[in-house]
Short mmCIF file of C-alpha atoms and ligand atoms in Angstrom, two decimals:
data_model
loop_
_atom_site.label_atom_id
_atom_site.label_comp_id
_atom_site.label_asym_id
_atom_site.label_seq_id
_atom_site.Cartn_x
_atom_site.Cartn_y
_atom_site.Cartn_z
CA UNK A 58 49.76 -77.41 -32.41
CA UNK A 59 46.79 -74.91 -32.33
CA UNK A 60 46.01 -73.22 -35.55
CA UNK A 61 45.66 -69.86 -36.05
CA UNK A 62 42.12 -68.77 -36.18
CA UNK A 63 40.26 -65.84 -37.28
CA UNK A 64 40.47 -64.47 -33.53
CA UNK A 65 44.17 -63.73 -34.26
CA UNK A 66 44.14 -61.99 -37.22
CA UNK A 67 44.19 -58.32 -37.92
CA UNK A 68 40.52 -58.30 -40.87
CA UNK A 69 39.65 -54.92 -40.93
CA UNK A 70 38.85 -53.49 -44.23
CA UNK A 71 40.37 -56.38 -45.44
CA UNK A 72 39.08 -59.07 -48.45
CA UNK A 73 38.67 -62.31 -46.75
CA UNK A 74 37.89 -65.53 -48.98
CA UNK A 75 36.33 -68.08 -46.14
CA UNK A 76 36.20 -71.42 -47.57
CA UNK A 77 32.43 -72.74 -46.27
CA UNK A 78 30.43 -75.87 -46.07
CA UNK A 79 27.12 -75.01 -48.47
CA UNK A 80 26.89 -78.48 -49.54
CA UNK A 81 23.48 -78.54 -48.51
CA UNK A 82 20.09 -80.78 -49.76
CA UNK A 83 17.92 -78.96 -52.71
CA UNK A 84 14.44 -79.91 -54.06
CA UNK A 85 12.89 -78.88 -57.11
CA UNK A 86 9.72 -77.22 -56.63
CA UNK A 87 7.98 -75.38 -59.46
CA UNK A 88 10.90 -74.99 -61.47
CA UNK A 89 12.52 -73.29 -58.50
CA UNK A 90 15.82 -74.74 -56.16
CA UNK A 91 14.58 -74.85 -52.10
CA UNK A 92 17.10 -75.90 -49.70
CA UNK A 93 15.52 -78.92 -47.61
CA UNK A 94 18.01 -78.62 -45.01
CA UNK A 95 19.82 -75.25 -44.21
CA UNK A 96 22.11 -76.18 -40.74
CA UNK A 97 25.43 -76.24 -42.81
CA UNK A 98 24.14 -72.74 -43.31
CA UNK A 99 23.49 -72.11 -39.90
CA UNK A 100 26.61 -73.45 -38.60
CA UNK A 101 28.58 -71.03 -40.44
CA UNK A 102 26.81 -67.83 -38.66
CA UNK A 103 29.29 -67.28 -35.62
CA UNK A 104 32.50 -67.22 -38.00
CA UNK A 105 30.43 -64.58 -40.51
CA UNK A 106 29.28 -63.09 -37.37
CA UNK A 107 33.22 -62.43 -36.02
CA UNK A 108 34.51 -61.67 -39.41
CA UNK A 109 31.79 -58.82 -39.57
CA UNK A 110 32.65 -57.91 -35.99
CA UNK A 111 36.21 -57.49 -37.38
CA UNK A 112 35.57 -55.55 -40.32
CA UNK A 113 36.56 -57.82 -42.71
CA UNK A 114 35.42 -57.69 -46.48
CA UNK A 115 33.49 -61.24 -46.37
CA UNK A 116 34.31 -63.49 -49.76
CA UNK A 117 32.57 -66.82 -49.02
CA UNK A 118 33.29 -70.07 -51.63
CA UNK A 119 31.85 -73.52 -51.37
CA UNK A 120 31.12 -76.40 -53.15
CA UNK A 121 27.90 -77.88 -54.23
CA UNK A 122 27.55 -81.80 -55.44
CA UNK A 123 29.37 -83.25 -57.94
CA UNK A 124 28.79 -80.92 -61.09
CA UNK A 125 32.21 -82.48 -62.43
CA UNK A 126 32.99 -79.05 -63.74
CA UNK A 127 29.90 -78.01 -65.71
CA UNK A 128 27.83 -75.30 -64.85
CA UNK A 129 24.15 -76.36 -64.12
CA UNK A 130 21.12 -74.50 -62.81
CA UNK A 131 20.38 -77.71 -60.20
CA UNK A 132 24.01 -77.41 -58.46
CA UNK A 133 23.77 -73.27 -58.31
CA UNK A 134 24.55 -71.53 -54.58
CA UNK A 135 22.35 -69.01 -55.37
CA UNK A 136 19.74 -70.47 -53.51
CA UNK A 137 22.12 -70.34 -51.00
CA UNK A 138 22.92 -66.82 -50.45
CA UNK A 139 19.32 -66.08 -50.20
CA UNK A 140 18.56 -68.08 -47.41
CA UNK A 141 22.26 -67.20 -45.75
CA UNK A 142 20.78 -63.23 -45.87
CA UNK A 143 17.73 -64.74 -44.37
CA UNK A 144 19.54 -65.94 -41.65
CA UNK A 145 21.90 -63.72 -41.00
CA UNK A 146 19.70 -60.90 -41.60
CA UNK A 147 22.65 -59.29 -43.65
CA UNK A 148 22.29 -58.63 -47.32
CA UNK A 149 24.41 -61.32 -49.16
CA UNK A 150 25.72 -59.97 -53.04
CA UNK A 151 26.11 -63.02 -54.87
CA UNK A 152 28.74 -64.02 -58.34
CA UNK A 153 27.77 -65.98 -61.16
CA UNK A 154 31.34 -66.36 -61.52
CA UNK A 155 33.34 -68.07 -59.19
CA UNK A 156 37.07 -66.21 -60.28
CA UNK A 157 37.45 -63.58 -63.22
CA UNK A 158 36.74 -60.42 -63.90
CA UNK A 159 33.05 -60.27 -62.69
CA UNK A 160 33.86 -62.17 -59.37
CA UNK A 161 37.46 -59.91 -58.68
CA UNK A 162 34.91 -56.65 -59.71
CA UNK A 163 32.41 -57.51 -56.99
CA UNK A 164 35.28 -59.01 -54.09
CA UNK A 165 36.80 -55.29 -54.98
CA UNK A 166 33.72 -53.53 -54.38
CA UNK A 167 32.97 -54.66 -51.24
CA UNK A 168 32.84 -52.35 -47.91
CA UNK A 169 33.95 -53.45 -44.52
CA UNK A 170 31.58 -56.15 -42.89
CA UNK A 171 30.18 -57.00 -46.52
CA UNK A 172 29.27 -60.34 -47.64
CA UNK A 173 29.33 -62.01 -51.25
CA UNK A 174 28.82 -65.12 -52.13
CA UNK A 175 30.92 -66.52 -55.09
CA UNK A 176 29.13 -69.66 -57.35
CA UNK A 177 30.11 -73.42 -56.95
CA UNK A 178 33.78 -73.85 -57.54
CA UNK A 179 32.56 -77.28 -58.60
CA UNK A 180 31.80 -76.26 -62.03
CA UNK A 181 35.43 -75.61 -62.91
CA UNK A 182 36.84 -79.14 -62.92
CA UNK A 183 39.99 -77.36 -61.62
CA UNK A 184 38.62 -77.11 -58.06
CA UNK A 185 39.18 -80.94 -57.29
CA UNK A 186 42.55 -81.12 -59.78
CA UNK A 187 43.86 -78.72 -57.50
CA UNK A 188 45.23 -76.61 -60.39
CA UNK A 189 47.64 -73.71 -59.37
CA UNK A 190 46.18 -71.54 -62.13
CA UNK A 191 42.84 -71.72 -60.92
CA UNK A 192 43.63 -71.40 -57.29
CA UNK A 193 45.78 -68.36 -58.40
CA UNK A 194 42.25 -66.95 -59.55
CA UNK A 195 40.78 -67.52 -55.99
CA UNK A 196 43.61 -66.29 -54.32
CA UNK A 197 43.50 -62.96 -56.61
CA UNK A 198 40.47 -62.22 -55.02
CA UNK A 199 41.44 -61.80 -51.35
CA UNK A 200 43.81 -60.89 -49.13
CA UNK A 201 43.41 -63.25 -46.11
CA UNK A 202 42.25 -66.89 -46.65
CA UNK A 203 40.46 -68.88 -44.06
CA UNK A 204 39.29 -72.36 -43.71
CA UNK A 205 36.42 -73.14 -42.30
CA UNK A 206 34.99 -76.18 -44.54
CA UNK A 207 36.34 -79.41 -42.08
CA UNK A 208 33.70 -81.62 -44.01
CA UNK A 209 35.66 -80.86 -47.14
CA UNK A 210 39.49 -80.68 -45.43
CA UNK A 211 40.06 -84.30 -46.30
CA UNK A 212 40.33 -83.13 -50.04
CA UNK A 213 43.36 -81.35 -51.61
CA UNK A 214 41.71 -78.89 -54.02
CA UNK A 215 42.08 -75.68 -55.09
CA UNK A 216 39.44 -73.90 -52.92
CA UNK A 217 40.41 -76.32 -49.62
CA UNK A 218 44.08 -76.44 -49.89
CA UNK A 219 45.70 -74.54 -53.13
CA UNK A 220 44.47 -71.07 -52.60
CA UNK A 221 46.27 -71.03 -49.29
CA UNK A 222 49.54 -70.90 -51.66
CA UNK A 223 48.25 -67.70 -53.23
CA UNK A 224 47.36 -65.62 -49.88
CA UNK A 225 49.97 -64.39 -47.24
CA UNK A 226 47.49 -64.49 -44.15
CA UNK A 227 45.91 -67.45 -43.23
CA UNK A 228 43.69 -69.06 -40.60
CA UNK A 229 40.64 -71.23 -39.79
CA UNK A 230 36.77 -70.16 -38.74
CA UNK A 231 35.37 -71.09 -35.48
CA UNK A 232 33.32 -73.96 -37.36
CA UNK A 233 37.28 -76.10 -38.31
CA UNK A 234 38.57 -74.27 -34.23
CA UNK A 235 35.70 -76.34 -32.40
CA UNK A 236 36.09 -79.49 -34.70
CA UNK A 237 40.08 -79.43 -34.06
CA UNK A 238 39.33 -78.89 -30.46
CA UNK A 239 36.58 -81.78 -30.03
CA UNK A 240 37.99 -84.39 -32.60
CA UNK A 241 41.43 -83.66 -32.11
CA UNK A 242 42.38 -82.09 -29.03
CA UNK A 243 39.80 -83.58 -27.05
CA UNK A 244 40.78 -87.55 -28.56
CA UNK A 245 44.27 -87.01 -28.37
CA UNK A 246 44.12 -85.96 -24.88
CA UNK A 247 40.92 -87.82 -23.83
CA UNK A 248 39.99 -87.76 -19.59
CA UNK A 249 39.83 -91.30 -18.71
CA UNK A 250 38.12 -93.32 -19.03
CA UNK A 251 37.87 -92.95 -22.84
CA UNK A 252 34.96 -94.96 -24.18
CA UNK A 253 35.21 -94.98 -27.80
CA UNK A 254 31.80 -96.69 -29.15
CA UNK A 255 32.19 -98.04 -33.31
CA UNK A 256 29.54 -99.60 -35.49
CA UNK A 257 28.41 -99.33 -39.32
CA UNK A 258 28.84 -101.54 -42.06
CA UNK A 259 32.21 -102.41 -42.89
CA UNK A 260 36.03 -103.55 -40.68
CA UNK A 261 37.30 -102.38 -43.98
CA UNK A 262 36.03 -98.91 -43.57
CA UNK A 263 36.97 -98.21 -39.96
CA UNK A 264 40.24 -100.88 -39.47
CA UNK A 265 42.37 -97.49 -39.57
CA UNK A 266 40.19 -95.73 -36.72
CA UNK A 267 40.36 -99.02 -34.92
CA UNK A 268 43.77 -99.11 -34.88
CA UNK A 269 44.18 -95.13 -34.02
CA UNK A 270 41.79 -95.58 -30.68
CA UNK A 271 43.07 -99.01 -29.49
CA UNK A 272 46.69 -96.48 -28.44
CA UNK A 273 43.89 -93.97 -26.49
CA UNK A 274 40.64 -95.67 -25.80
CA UNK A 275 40.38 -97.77 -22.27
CA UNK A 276 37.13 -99.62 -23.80
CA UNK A 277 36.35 -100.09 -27.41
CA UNK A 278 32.74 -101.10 -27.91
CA UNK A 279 31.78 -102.44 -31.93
CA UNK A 280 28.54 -102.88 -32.90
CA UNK A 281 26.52 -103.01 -36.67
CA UNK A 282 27.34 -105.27 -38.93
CA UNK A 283 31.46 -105.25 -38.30
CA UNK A 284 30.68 -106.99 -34.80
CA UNK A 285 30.06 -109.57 -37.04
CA UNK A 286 33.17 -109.67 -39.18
CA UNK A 287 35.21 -110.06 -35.68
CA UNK A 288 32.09 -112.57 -34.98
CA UNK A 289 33.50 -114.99 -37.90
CA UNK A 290 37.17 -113.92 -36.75
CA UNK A 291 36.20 -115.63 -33.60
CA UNK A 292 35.12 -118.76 -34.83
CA UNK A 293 31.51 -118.28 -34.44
CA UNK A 294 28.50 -118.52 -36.22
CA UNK A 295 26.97 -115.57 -37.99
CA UNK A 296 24.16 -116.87 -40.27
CA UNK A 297 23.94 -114.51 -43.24
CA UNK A 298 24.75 -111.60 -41.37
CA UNK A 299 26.82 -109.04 -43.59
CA UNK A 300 30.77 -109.80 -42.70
CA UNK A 301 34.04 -109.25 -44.79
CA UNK A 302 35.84 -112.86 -44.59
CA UNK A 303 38.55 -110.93 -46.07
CA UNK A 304 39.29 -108.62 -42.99
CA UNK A 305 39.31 -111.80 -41.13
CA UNK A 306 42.95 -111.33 -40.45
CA UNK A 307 42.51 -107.77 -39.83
CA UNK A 308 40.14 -108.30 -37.18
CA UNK A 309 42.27 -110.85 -35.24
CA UNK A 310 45.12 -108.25 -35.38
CA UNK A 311 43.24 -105.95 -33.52
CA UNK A 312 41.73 -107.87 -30.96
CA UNK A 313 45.37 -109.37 -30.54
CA UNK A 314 46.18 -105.06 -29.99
CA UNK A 315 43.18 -104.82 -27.64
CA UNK A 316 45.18 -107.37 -25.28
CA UNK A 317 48.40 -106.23 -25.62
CA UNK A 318 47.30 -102.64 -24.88
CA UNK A 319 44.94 -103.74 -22.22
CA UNK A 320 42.12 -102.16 -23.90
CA UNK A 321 38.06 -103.64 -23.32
CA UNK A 322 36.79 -105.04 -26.28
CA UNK A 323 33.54 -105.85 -26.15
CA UNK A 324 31.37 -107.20 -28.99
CA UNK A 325 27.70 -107.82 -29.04
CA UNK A 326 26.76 -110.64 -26.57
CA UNK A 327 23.13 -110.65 -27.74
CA UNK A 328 21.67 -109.59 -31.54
CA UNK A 329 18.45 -108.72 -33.32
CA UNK A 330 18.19 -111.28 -35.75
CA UNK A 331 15.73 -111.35 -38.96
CA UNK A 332 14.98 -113.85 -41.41
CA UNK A 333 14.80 -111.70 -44.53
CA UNK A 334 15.92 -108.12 -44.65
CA UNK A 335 14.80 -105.84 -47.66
CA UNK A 336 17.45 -102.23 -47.45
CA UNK A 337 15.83 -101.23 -50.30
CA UNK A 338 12.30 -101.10 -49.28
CA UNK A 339 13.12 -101.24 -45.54
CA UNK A 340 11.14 -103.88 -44.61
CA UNK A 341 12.22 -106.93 -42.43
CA UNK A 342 10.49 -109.94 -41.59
CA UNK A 343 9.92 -110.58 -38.08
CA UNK A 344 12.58 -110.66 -36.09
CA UNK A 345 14.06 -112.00 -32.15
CA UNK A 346 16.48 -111.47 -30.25
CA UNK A 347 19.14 -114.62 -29.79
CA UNK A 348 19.59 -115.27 -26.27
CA UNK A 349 22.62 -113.90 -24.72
CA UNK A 350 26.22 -115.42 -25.43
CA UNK A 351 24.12 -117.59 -28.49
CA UNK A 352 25.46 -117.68 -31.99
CA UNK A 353 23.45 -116.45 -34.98
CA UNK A 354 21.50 -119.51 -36.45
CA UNK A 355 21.76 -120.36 -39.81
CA UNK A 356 19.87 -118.25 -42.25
CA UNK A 357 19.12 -115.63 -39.72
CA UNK A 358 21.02 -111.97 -40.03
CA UNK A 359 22.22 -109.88 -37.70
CA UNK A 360 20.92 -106.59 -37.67
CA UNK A 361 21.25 -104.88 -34.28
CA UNK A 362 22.43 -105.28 -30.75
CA UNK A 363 20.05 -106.65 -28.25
CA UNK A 364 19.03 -105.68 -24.78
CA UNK A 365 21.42 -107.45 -22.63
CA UNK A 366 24.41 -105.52 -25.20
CA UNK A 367 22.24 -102.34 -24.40
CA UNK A 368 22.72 -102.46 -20.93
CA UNK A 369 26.35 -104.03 -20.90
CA UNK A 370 27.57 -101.31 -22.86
CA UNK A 371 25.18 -98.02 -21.10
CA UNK A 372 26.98 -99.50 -17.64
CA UNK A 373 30.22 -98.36 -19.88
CA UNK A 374 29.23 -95.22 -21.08
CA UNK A 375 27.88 -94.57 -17.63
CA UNK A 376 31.46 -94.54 -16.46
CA UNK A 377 33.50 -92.92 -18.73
CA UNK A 378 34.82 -89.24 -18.71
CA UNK A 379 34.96 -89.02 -22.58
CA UNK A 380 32.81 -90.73 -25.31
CA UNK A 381 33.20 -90.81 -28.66
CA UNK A 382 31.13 -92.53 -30.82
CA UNK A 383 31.33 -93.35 -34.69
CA UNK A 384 28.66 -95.72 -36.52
CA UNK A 385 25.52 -96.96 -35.43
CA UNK A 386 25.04 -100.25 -34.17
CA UNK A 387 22.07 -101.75 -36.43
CA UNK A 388 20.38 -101.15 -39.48
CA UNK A 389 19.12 -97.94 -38.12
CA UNK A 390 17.12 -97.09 -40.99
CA UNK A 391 14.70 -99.63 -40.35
CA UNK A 392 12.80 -99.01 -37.42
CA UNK A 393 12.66 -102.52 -36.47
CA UNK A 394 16.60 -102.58 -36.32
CA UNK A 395 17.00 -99.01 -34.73
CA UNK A 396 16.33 -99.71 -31.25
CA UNK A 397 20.43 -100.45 -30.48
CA UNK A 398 21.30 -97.44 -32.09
CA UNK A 399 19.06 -95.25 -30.47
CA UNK A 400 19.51 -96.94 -26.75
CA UNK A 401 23.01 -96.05 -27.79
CA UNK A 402 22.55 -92.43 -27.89
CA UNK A 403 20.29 -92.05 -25.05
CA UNK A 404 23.08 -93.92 -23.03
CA UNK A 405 25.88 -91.13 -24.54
CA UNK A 406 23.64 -88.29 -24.10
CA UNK A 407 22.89 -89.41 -19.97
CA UNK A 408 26.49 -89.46 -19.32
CA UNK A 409 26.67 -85.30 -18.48
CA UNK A 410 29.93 -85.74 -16.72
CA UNK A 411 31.84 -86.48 -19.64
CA UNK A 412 32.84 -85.40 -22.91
CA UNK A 413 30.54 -86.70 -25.20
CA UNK A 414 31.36 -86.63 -29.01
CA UNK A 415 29.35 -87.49 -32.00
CA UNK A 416 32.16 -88.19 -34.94
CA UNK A 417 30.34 -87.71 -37.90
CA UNK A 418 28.71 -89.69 -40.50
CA UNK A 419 25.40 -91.64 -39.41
CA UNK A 420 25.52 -91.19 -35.82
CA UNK A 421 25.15 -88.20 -36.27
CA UNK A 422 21.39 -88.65 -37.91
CA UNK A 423 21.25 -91.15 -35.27
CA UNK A 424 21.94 -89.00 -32.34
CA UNK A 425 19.17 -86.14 -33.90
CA UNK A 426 16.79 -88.92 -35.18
CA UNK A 427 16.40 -89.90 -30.91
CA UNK A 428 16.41 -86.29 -30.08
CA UNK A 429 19.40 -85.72 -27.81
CA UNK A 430 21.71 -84.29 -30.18
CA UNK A 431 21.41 -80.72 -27.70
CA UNK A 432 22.65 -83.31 -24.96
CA UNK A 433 26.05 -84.49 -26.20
CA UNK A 434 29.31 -81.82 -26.07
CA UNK A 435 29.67 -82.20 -29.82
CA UNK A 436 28.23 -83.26 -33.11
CA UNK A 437 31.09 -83.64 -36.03
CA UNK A 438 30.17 -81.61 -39.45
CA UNK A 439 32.45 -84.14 -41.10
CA UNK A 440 31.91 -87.52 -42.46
CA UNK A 441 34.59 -88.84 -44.58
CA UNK A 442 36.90 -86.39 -43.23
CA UNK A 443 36.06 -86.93 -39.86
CA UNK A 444 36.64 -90.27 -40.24
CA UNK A 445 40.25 -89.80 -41.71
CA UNK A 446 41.19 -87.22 -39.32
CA UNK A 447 40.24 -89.73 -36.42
CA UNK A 448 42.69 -92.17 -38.24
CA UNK A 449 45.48 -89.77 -37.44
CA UNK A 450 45.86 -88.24 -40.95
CA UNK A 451 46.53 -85.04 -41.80
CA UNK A 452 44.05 -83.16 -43.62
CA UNK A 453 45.13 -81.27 -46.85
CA UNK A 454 42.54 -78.36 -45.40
CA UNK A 455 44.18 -77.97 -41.71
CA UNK A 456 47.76 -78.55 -42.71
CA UNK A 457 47.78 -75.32 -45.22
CA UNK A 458 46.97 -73.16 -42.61
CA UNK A 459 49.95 -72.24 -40.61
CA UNK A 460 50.22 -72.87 -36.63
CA UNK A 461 49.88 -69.73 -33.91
CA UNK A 462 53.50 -68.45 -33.04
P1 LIG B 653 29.06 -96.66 -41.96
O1 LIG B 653 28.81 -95.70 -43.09
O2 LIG B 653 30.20 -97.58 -42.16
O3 LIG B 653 29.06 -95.99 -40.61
O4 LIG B 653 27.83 -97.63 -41.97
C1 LIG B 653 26.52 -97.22 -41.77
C2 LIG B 653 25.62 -98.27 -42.31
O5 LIG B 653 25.85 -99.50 -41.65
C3 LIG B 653 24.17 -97.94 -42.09
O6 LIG B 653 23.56 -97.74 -43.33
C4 LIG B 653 23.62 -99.18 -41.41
O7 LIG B 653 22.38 -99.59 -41.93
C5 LIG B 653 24.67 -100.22 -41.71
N1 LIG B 653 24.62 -101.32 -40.71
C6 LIG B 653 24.75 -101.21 -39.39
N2 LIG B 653 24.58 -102.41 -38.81
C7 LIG B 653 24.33 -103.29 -39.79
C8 LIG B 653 24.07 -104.70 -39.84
N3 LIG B 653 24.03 -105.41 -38.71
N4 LIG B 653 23.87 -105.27 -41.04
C9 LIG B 653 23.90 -104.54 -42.17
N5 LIG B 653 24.16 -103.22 -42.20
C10 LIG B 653 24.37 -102.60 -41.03
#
């Protein structure tokens, strides 16, 4: 069911708390806060843009890092609404206080297409308890409340999911509309064929996303280290490449799904292997690739896919009429390990015919680190929560917000 958004509601003259995405990088220089990376910024224009189309009385609220309710100077969004009325060329007032008197003074004061930005509603260790008093507060301060924070609609708190209780009109910003559409919409109802590429560390992490795709996807391709979890599951050899013996059983449960379903599941048939692998100081020693359809030798580690996977799996993504793609498929941080990963996104970014989706978490650093992420339909804001919401699980953040009529 589509949500309703910000398009269908009536804003003029009216106090509208947006729930945002600020959770951006800071460094300290000269005993000042400078934002090191300002797209969750960015990516929040259009909706502020609409709303001030609209008339609304803009109230924006995010979190910043993990304060654990304490006030502190380092996890302040001031910095924040300087460089938002930088970029939107809009004055942006700004609240020491989050709720209260100072906060409800300053939402109250606002004219039509005004913007103020309220502080981290970290520092009251209310905001992740969820507490009805302090979402109360929030709600106090508005009278529309809209969603538009998907990398935080995984979490029940007061600012994601509570306030919604306290405010009679509801929706979500363009930012959550175009997630829904891409990660949901676009999943659920994938053109065919439905590629759905998976790699990172851990079968543990991703065993529920597995199992969600293997009822959609026509080809499942796993790469990074959990290739070689289903490797071991197998009965091959995987050196001391990083696996989970205990997902073992896991792993033969879905490739037993994979058959049942029909569904191509391919697994590395050639790796990058390395002798001794530092993460910490991201150094390898050198490497080769095993030949293909060999098994990893003993005392070797896996740590990418090789060439003949490369062009196995680009023939794949060549064909398909939707891609998704979650995890890379090495040790992309080390750029002896990276060239998988970044084959990986060349090969999804090629593929203009289909729906290409990026779904979160390190492919998406992946995708910009090889410079194509203007070439793919969609890059996820989420991590965690795009991961859960790929599982099938309803988010806390989307569910509060009531469906169109
Ligand atoms: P995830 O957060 O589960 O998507 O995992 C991402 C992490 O998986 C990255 O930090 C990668 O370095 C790591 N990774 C991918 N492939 C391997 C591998 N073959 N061995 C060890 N770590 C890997």
């Amino acid at each position: 069911m589509a949500k309703v958004t910000i398009r269908d509601l009536e804003l003029n003259g009216l106090r509208t708390l947006v729930r945002v995405d600020y959770n951006v990088p800071l460094d300290e220089k000269d005993g000042a806060y400078v934002i090191t990376d300002d797209t969750r910024i960015r990516e929040t224009l259009p909706t502020i843009k609409l709303l001030r189309e609209k008339g609304a009385r803009i109230i924006l609220c995010a979190h910043m890092g993990r304060p654990k309710g304490k006030k502190n100077v380092k996890e302040s969004l001031a910095p924040v609404a300087v460089r938002l009325a930088e970029l939107s060329g809009t004055p942006v007032q700004f609240s020491e206080e989050t709720v209260g008197p100072v906060a409800e003074a300053k939402a109250a004061a606002l004219k039509d297409g005004e913007i103020l930005l309220l502080e981290n509603t970290r520092f009251h260790a209310e905001e992740e308890k969820n507490d009805p008093v302090f979402a109360a507060q929030l709600g106090k301060l508005a009278d529309v409340y809209i969603n538009d924070a998907f990398g935080a609609a995984h979490r029940a708190h007061a600012s994601t999911e509570g306030v919604a209780k306290f405010v009679k009109e509801k929706g979500i910003g363009l930012l959550m509309e175009r997630e829904l559409k891409f990660l949901g919409d676009a999943v659920a109802h994938a053109q065919k064929p439905f590629v759905v590429i998976l790699g990172g560390a851990k079968v543990s992490d991703k065993i529920k996303v597995i199992d969600s795709l293997l009822d959609k996807a026509d080809t499942i391709l796993i790469g990074g280290a959990m290739a070689y979890t289903f490797a071991l599951a197998l009965g091959k050899k995987v050196g001391k490449s990083l696996v989970e013996p205990d997902q073992v059983g896991t792993a033969l449960a879905a490739l037993d799904k994979a058959k049942a379903k029909g569904v191509k599941f391919l697994l590395p048939v050639d790796n990058y292997i390395v002798e001794e692998f530092d993460f910490a100081k991201k150094t390898v020693s050198p490497g080769r690739y095993t030949n293909p359809g060999d098994q990893i030798p003993d005392g070797w580690e896996g740590v990418d896919i090789g060439p003949e996977t490369v062009k196995l799996w680009t023939a794949e993504i060549a064909t398909a009429k939707t891609v998704l793609w979650n995890g890379p498929a090495g040790v992309f941080e080390v750029k002896e390990c990276a060239k998988g990963t970044f084959a990986i996104a060349e090969a999804v970014a090629a593929n203009r015919e289909a729906v290409t989706i990026i779904g979160g978490g390190d492919s998406v650093k992946a995708v910009k680190r090889a410079g194509v992420a203007d070439k793919v339909s969609f890059i996820s804001t989420g991590g965690g929560a795009s991961l859960e919401f790929l599982e099938g699980a309803v988010l806390p953040g989307v569910a509060c917000i009531p469906d169109k009529a």
